[in-house]
Coordinates of C-alpha atoms in Angstrom, one line a residue:
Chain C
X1 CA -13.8 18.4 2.7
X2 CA -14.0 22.3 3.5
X3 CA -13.1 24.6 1.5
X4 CA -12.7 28.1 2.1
X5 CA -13.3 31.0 -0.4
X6 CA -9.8 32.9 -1.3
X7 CA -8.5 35.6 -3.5
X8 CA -5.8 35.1 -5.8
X9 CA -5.3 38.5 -7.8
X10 CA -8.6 39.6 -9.3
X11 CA -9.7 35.5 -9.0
X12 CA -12.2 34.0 -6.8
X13 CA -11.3 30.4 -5.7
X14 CA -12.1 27.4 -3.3
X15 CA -9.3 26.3 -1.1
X16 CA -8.5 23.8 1.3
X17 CA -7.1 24.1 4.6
X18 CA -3.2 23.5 3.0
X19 CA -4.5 25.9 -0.4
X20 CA -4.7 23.6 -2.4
X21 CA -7.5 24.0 -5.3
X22 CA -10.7 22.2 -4.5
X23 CA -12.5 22.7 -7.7
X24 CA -10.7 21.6 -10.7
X25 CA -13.1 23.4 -13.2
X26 CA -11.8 26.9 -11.0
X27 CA -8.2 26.9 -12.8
X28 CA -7.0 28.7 -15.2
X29 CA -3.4 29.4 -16.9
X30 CA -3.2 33.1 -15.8
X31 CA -4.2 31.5 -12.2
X32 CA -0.9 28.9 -12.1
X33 CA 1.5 31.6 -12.8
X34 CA 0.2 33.6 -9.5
X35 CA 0.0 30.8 -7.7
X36 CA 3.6 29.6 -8.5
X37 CA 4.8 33.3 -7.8
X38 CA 3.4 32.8 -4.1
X39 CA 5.8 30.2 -3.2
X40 CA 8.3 31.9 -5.5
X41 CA 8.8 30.0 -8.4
X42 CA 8.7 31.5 -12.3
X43 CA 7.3 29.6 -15.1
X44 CA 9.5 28.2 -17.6
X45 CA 8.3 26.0 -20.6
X46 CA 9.9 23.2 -18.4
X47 CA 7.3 23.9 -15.8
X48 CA 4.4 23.9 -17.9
X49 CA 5.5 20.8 -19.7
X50 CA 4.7 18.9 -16.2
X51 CA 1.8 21.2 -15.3
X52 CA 0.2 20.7 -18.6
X53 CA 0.5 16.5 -17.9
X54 CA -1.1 17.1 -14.4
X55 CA -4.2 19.4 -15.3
X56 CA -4.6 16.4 -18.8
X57 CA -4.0 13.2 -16.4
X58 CA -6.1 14.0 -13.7
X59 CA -9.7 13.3 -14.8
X60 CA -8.6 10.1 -15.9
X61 CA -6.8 8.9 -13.5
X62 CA -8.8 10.8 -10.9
X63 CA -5.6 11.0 -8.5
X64 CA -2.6 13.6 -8.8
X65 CA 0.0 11.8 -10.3
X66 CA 3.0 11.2 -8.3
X67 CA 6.4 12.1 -9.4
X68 CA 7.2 9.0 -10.9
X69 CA 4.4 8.9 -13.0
X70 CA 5.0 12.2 -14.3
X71 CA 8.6 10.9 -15.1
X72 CA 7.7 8.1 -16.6
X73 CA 4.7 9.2 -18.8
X74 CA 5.7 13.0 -19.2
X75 CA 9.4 12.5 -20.1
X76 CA 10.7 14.5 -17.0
X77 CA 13.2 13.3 -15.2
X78 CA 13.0 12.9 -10.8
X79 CA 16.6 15.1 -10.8
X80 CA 14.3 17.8 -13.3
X81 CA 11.4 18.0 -11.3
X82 CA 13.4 18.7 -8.1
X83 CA 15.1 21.5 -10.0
X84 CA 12.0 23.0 -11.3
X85 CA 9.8 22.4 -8.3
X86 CA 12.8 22.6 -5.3
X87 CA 12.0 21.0 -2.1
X88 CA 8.5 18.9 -2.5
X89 CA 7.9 18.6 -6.2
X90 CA 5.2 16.7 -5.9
X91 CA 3.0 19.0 -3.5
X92 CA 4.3 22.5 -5.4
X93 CA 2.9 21.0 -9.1
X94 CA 0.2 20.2 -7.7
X95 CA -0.6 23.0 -5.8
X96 CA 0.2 25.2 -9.1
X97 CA -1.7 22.9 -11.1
X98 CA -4.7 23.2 -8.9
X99 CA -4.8 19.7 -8.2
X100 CA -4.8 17.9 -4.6
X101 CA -2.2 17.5 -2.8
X102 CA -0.3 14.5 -3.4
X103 CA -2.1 11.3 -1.6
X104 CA -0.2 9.5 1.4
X105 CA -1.6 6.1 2.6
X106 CA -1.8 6.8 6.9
Chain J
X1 CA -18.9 -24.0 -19.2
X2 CA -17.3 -21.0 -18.5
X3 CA -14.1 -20.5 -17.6
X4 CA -12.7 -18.0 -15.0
X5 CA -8.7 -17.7 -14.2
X6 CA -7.2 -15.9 -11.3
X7 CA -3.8 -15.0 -11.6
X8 CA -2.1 -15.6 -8.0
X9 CA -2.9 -17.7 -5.4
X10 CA -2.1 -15.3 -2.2
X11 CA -4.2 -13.6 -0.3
X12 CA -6.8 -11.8 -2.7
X13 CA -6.9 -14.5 -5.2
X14 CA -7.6 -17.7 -2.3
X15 CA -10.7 -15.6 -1.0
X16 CA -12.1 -15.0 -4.4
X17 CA -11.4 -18.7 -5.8
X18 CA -12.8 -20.3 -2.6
X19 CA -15.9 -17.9 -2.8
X20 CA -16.9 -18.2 -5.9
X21 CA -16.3 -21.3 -6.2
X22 CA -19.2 -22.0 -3.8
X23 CA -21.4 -19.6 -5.5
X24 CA -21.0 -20.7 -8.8
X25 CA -22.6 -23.8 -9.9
X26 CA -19.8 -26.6 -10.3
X27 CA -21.7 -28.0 -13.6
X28 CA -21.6 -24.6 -15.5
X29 CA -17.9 -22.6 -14.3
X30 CA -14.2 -24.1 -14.2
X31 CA -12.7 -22.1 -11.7
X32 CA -8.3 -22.2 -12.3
X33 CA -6.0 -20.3 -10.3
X34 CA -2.8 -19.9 -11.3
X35 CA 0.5 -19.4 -9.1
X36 CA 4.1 -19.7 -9.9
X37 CA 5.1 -21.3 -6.7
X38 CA 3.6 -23.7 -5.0
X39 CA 3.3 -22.2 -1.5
X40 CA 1.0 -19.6 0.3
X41 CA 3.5 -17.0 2.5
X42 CA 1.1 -15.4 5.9
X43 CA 3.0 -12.2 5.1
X44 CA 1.8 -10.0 8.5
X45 CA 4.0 -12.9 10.5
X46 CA 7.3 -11.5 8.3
X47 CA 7.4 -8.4 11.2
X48 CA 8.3 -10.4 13.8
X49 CA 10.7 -12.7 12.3
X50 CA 13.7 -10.2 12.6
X51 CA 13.0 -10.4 16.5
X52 CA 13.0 -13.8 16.9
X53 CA 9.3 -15.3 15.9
X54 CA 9.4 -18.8 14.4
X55 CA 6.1 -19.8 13.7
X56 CA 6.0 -21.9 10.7
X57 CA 4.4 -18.9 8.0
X58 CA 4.1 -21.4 4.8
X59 CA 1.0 -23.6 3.9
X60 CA 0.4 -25.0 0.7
X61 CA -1.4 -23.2 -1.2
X62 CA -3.3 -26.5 -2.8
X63 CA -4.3 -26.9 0.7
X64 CA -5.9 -23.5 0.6
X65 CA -8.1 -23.9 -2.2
X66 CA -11.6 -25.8 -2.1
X67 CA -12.5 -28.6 -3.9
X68 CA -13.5 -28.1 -7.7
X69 CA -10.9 -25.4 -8.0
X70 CA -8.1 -26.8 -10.8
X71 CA -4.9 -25.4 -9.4
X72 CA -1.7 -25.1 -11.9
X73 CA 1.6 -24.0 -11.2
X74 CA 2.8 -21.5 -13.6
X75 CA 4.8 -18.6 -14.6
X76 CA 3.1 -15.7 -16.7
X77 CA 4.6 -14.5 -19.8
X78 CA 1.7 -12.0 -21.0
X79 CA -2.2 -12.3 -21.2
X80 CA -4.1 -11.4 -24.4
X81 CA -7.0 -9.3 -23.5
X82 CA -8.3 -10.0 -27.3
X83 CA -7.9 -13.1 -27.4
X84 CA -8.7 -13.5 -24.0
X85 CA -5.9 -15.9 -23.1
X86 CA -2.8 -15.9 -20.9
X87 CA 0.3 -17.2 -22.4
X88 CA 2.5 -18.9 -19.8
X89 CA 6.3 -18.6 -20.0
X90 CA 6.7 -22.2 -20.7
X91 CA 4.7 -22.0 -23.9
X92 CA 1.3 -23.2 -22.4
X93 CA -1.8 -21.8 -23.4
X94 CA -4.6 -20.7 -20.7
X95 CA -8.0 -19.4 -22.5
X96 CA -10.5 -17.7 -20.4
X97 CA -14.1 -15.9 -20.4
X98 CA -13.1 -14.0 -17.4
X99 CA -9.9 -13.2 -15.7
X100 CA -9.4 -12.0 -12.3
X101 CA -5.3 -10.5 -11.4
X102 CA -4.9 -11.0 -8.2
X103 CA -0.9 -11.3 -8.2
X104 CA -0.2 -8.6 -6.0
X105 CA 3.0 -6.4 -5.4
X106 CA 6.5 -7.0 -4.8
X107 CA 9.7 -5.4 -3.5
X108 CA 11.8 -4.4 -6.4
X109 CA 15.3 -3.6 -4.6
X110 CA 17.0 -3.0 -8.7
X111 CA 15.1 -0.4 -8.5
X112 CA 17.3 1.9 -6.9
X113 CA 20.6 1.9 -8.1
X114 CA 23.3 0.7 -5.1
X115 CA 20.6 -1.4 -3.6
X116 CA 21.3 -4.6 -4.8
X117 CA 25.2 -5.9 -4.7
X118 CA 27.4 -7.2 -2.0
X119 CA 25.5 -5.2 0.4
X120 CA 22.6 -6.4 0.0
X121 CA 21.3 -8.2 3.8
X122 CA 24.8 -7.5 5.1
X123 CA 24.2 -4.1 6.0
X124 CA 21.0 -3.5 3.8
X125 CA 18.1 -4.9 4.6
X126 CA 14.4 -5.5 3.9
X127 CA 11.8 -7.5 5.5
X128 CA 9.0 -8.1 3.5
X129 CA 10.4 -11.3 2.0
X130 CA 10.9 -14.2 4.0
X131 CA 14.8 -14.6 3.1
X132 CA 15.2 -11.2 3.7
X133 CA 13.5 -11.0 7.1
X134 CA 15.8 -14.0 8.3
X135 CA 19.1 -12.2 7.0
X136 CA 17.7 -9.3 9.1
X137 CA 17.2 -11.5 12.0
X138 CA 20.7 -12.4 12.3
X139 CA 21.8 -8.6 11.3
X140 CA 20.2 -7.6 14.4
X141 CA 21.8 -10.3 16.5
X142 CA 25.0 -9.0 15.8
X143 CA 24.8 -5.4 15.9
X144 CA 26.5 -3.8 17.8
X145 CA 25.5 0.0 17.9
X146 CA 25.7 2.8 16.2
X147 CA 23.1 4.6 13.5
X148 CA 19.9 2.3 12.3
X149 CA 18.1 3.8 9.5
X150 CA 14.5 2.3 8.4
X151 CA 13.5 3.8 5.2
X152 CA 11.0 3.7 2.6
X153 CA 11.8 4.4 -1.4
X154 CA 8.5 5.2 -2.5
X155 CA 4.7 4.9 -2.1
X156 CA 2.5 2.9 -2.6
X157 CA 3.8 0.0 -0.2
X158 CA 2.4 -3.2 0.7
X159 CA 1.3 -2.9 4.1
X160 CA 1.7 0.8 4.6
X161 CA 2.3 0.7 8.1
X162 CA 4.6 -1.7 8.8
X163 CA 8.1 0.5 8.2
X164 CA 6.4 2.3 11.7
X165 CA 5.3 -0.8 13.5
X166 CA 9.1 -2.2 12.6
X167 CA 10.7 1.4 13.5
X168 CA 8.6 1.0 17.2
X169 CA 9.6 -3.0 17.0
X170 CA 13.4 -2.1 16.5
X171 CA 13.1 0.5 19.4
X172 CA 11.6 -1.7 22.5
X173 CA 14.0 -4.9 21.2
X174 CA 17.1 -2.6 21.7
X175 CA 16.0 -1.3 24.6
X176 CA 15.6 -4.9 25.8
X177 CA 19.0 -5.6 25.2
X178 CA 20.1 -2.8 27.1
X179 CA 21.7 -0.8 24.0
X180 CA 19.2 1.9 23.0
X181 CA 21.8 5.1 24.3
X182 CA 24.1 3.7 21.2
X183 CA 22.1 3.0 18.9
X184 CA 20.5 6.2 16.5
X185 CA 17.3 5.4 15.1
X186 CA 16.1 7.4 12.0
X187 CA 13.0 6.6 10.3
X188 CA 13.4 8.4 6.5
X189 CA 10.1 8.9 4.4
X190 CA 9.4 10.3 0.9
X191 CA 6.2 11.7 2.3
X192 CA 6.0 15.3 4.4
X193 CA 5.6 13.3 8.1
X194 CA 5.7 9.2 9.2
X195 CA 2.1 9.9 9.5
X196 CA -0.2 12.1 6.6
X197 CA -3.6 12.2 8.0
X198 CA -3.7 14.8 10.5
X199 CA -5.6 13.0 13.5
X200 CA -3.3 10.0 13.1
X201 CA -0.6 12.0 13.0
X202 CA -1.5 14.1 15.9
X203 CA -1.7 10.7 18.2
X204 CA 0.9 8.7 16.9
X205 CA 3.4 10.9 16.3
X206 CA 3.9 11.4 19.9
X207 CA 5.1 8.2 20.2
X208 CA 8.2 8.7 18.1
X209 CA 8.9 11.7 19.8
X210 CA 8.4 9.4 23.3
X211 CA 10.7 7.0 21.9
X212 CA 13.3 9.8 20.5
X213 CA 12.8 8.4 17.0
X214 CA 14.9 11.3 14.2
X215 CA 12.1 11.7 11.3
X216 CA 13.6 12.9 7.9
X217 CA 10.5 13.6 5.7
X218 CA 10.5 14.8 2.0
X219 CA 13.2 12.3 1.5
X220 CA 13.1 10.4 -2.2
X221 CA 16.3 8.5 -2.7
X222 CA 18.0 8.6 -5.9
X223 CA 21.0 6.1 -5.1
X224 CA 22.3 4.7 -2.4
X225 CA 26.4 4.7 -2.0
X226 CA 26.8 1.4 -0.3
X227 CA 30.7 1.8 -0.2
X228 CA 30.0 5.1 1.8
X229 CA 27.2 3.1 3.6
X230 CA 25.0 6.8 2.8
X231 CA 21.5 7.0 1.2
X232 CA 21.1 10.3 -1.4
X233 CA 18.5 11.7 -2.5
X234 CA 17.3 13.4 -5.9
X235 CA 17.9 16.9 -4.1
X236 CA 21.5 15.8 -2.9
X237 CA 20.7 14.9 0.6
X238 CA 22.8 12.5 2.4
X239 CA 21.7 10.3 5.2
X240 CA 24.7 7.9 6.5
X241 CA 23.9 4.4 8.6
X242 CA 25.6 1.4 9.8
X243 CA 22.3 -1.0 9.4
X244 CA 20.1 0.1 6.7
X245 CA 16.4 -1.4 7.0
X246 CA 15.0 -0.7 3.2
X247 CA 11.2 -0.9 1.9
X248 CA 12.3 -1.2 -2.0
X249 CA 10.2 0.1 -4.6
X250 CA 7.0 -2.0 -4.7
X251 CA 5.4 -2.7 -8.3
X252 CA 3.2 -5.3 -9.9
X253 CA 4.0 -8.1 -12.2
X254 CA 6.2 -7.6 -15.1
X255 CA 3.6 -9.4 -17.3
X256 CA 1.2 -6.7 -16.3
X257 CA 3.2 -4.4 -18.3
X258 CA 4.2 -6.8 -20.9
X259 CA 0.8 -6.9 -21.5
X260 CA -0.3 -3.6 -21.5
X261 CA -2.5 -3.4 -18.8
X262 CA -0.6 -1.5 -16.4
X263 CA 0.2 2.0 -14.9
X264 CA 3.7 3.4 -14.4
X265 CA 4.4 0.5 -11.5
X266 CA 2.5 -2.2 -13.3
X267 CA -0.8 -1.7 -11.0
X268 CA -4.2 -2.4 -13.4
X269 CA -6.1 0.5 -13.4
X270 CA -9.9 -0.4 -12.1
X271 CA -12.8 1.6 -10.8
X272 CA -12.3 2.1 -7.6
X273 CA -16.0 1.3 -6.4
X274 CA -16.1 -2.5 -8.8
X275 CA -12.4 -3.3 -9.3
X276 CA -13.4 -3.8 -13.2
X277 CA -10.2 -3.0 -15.6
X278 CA -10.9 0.8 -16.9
X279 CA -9.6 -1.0 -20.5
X280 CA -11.3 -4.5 -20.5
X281 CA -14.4 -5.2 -18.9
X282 CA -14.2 -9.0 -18.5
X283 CA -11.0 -8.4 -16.3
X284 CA -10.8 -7.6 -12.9
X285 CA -7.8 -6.9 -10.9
X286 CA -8.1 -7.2 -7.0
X287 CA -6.1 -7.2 -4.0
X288 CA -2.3 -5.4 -4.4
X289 CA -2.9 -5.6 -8.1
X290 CA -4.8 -2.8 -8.6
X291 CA -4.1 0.6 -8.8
X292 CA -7.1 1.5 -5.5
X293 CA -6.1 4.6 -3.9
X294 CA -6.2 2.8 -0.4
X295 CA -3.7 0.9 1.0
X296 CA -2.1 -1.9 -0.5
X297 CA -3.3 -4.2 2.9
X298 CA -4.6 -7.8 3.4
X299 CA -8.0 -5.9 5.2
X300 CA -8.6 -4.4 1.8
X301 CA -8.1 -7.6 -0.3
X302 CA -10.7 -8.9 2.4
X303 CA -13.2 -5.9 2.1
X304 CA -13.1 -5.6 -1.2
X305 CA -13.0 -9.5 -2.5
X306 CA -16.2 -9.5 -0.6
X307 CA -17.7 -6.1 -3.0
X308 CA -16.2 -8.3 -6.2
X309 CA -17.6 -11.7 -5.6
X310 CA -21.5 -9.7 -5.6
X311 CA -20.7 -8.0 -8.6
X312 CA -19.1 -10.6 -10.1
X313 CA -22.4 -12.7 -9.9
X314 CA -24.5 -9.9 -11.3
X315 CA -21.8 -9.3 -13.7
X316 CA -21.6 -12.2 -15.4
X317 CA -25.9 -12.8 -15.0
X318 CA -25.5 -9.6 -17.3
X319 CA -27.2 -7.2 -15.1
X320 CA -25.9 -3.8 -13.4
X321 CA -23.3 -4.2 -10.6
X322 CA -24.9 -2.6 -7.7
X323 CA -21.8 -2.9 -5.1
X324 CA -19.5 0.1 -4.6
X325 CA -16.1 -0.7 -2.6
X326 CA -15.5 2.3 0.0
X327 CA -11.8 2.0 0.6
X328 CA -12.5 0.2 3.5
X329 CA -9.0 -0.8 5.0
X330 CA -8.1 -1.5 9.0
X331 CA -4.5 -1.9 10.2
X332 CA -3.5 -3.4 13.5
X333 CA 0.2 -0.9 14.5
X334 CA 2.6 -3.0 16.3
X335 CA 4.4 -0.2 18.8
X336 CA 6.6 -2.8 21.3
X337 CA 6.2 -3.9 24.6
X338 CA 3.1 -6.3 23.7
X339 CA 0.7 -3.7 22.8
X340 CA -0.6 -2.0 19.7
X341 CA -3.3 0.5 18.2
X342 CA -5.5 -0.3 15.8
X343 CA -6.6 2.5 12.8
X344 CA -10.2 1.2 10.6
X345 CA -10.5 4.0 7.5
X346 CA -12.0 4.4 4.4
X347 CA -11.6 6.5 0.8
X348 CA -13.3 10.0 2.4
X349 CA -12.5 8.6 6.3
X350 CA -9.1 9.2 7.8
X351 CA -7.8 7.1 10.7
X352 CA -10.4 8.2 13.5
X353 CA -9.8 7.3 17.2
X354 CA -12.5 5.1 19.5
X355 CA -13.4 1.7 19.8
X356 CA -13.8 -1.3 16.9
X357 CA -15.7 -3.4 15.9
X358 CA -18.5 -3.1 18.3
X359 CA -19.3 0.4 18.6
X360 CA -18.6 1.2 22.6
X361 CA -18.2 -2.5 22.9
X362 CA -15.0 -2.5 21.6
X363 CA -12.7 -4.7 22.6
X364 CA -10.4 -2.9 20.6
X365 CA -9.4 0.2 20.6
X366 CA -8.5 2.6 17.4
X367 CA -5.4 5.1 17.7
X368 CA -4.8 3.9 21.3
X369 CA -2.1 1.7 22.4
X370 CA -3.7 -2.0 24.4
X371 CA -2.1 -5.1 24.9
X372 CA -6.1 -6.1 23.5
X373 CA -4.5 -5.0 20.1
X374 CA -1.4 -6.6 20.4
X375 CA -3.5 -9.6 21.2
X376 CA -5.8 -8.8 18.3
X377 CA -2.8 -9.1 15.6
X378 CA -1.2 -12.3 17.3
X379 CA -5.1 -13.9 16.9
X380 CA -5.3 -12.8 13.5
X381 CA -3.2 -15.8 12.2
X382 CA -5.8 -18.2 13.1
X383 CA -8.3 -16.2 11.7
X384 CA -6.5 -15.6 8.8
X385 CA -5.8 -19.5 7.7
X386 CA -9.5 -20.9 8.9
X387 CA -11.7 -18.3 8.0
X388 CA -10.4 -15.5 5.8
X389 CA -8.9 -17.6 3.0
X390 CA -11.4 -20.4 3.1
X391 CA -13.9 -17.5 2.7
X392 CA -16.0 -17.8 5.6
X393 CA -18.6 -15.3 7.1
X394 CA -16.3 -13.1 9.5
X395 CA -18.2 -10.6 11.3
X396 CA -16.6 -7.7 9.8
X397 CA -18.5 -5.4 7.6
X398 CA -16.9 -4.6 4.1
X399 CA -18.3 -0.9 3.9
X400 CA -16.3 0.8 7.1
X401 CA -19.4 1.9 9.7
X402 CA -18.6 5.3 12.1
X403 CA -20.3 3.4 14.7
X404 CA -17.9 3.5 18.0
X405 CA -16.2 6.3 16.0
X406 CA -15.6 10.4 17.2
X407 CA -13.9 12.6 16.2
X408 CA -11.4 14.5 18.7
X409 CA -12.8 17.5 18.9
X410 CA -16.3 15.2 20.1
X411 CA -13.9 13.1 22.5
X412 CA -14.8 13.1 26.2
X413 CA -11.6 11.9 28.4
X414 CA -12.1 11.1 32.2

């Protein structure tokens, strides 16, 4: 995959051709709540809940989880996460949760 | 003697029992396979069923299995990884020293809430099981117009193409009865296109637009209101239809998660490169069991049965397993009108067009519509009974090769 080399406030990061975050180790708290403000949203505790389950399940499961599995295992209902997140939950966590985007099969 | 069990007797699990069964000596392993039915279902033939194919699509699935291999019909309630035993809802008692889950994934209508009821194959329909391609069949026959939705709930999805190659099916059989102008077709996707890899996308999304195909994307559905015949989704979108044809929510066996060993849809989590259990290192889950992030296809149940049974050898010998599955996956794309495309793609490969399997041999082509492909899928049936599931040498690599491969930017058209 290539990545290009962005600025996000006074941070350095990888990208790929969509934005999304390419090196996991490159995140950072501060670094969510900028990147959340680029495609307008503001952090509640609601949002972090489902943040904080992406950034833990990850290396484990080494795949984003999908909505489902956030519901299920983090407690958030779909309805929630279409509130928070409006539109495409799935790619907006994990593009504030510097993650990959979301996995489709073709 | 050891004993291994496989848990299903479909596609994954006939390969790796007739396999190993070959491989391991007959004096020193007790191979048993357990099923709960008694017969073998050639799920690619379901497609064509709604348009009128007949072909008989059962065998037994004794029949399928070698000599040596005990065979027992059999429902399971919940395996016992510390014990290492499955318990079978009748009471019996299956002990093991290695177990293999090969019992794949199934459509899960109750899912969504308004799916099942009196609706269900009057105007909603799926076709991934035999009784519901049939009802289908005869939903088609009499219909007489107006808006036909295919739709999928969620992924992942057994056979991850076939919603398209039925959406292109649909299209040329209305066409053939002279009723396309009244008939809307919508194809509705929880994912951000019909197609996510971009090449793909770029060549085969042209042929919805050809075939003025509507694409709703970004479209998870939270209920459907069969009174109001409308699908709704979790962000309050509604999509109305007069035939709905549904791809439920697909998940793994209940005893999966009865017995702990599942994910969120009852998948086993394995490594991706061995198809070991990330909990349980005598158990192996293969096929549409696992949780691979590939597609849930027959090709990958091939490719990587063939990565498991080497392992497997070395595993139980008690040395290193030194076979890494790639992903590899191929899909022949039914698009109407006797001719198909063919996509071959791995883990880190997306669909790519040019030629398969012989490099500029071909004969087939990838991400180009031939009546060659068409002809490819129809062959694949014999192939599939004679020398897939018996576990014969086919001449298909499991690791996916770029040979015959390019990239677009590297193609050079006359």
């Amino acid at each position: 995959m290539t990545a290009t080399v962005v600025s996000v406030g006074d941070t350095t990061i990888h990208v790929d051709s969509e934005g999304f975050l390419t090196e996991y180790g490159e995140w950072t708290e501060g670094l969510a709540g900028q990147l959340a403000a680029r495609i307008g949203i503001e952090l509640t505790d609601e949002h972090w809940k489902a943040i904080r389950f992406l950034r833990a399940d990850y290396p484990s499961h080494g795949e984003t989880a999908t909505l489902r599995r956030v519901s299920t295992l983090a407690g958030i209902p779909i309805k929630q996460l279409f509130v928070l997140f409006p539109g495409k939950p799935a790619k907006k966590m994990a593009y504030v949760a510097g993650l990959p985007k979301p996995r489709g099969c073709v | 003697m050891r004993r291994l069990v496989i848990l299903g007797g479909g596609t994954a699990g006939t390969i790796v029992a007739n396999k190993l069964r070959r491989r391991l000596a007959l004096e020193d392993w007790q191979i048993t396979v357990i099923d709960r039915d008694r017969e073998h279902l050639y799920q690619p033939g379901l497609l064509f069923v709604p348009f009128g194919g007949r072909e008989d699509l059962r065998k037994q699935r004794r029949q399928l299995l070698r000599n040596g291999i005990q065979f027992l019909i059999g429902e399971v309630g919940a395996v016992d990884p510390e014990q290492k035993s499955v318990r079978l809802t009748d009471g019996d008692v299956v002990s093991y020293d290695y177990l293999v889950v090969a019992t794949g994934t199934s459509s899960r209508p109750d899912q969504t809430p308004g799916m099942l009821g009196d609706e269900w194959h009057r105007s909603i329909h799926d076709f991934y099981t035999y009784d519901g391609a049939f009802a289908l069949r005869e939903a088609l026959q009499g219909f007489t117009g107006g808006r036909l939705v295919v739709h999928v709930v969620d992924q992942p999805i057994k056979c991850p193409v076939a919603p398209l190659e039925f959406t292109f099916l649909v299209e040329a059989f209305l066409r053939g009865r002279q009723m396309r102008d009244q008939v809307e077709l919508v194809y509705v996707t929880p994912l951000d296109g019909a197609f996510t890899k971009p090449i793909a996308s770029r060549y085969l999304g042209q042929l919805l637009d050809d075939r003025k195909i509507a694409v709703e994307a970004d479209f998870l559905v939270e209920r459907i209101d069969a009174e109001r015949k409308t699908l709704v989704s979790y962000d309050e979108r509604e999509i109305g239809y007069d035939l709905l044809v549904t791809v439920p929510l697909n998940m793994g066996a209940d005893f999966i998660a009865a017995s702990g060993l599942g994910d969120e849809l009852n998948y086993v989590p394995v490594d991706k490169h061995t198809l070991q259990s990330v909990a349980h290192p005598d158990i192996f889950a293969i096929g549409d069991a696992n949780d691979l992030p590939t597609s849930k296809a027959g090709s990958v149940a091939h490719f990587s049965s063939d990565i498991f049974v080497e392992n497997f050898r070395q595993y139980v010998e008690g040395v290193a397993m030194t076979h890494r599955f790639d992903g590899h996956a191929n899909c022949f794309v039914e698009t109407g009108d006797g001719k198909g495309l063919l996509i071959d793609f791995n883990y880190d490969t997306e669909p790519l067009p040019g030629r398969f399997p012989l490099g500029r041999l071909g004969p087939m082509s990838l991400l180009r519509e031939t009546k060659a492909n068409h002809w490819g899928k129809l062959a694949f049936r014999w192939i599939y009974w004679h020398l897939l599931l018996p576990g014969r040498w086919l001449p298909l690599p499991a690791r996916m090769s770029m040979s015959g491969k390019h990239r677009p930017d590297e193609e050079v058209r006359p």
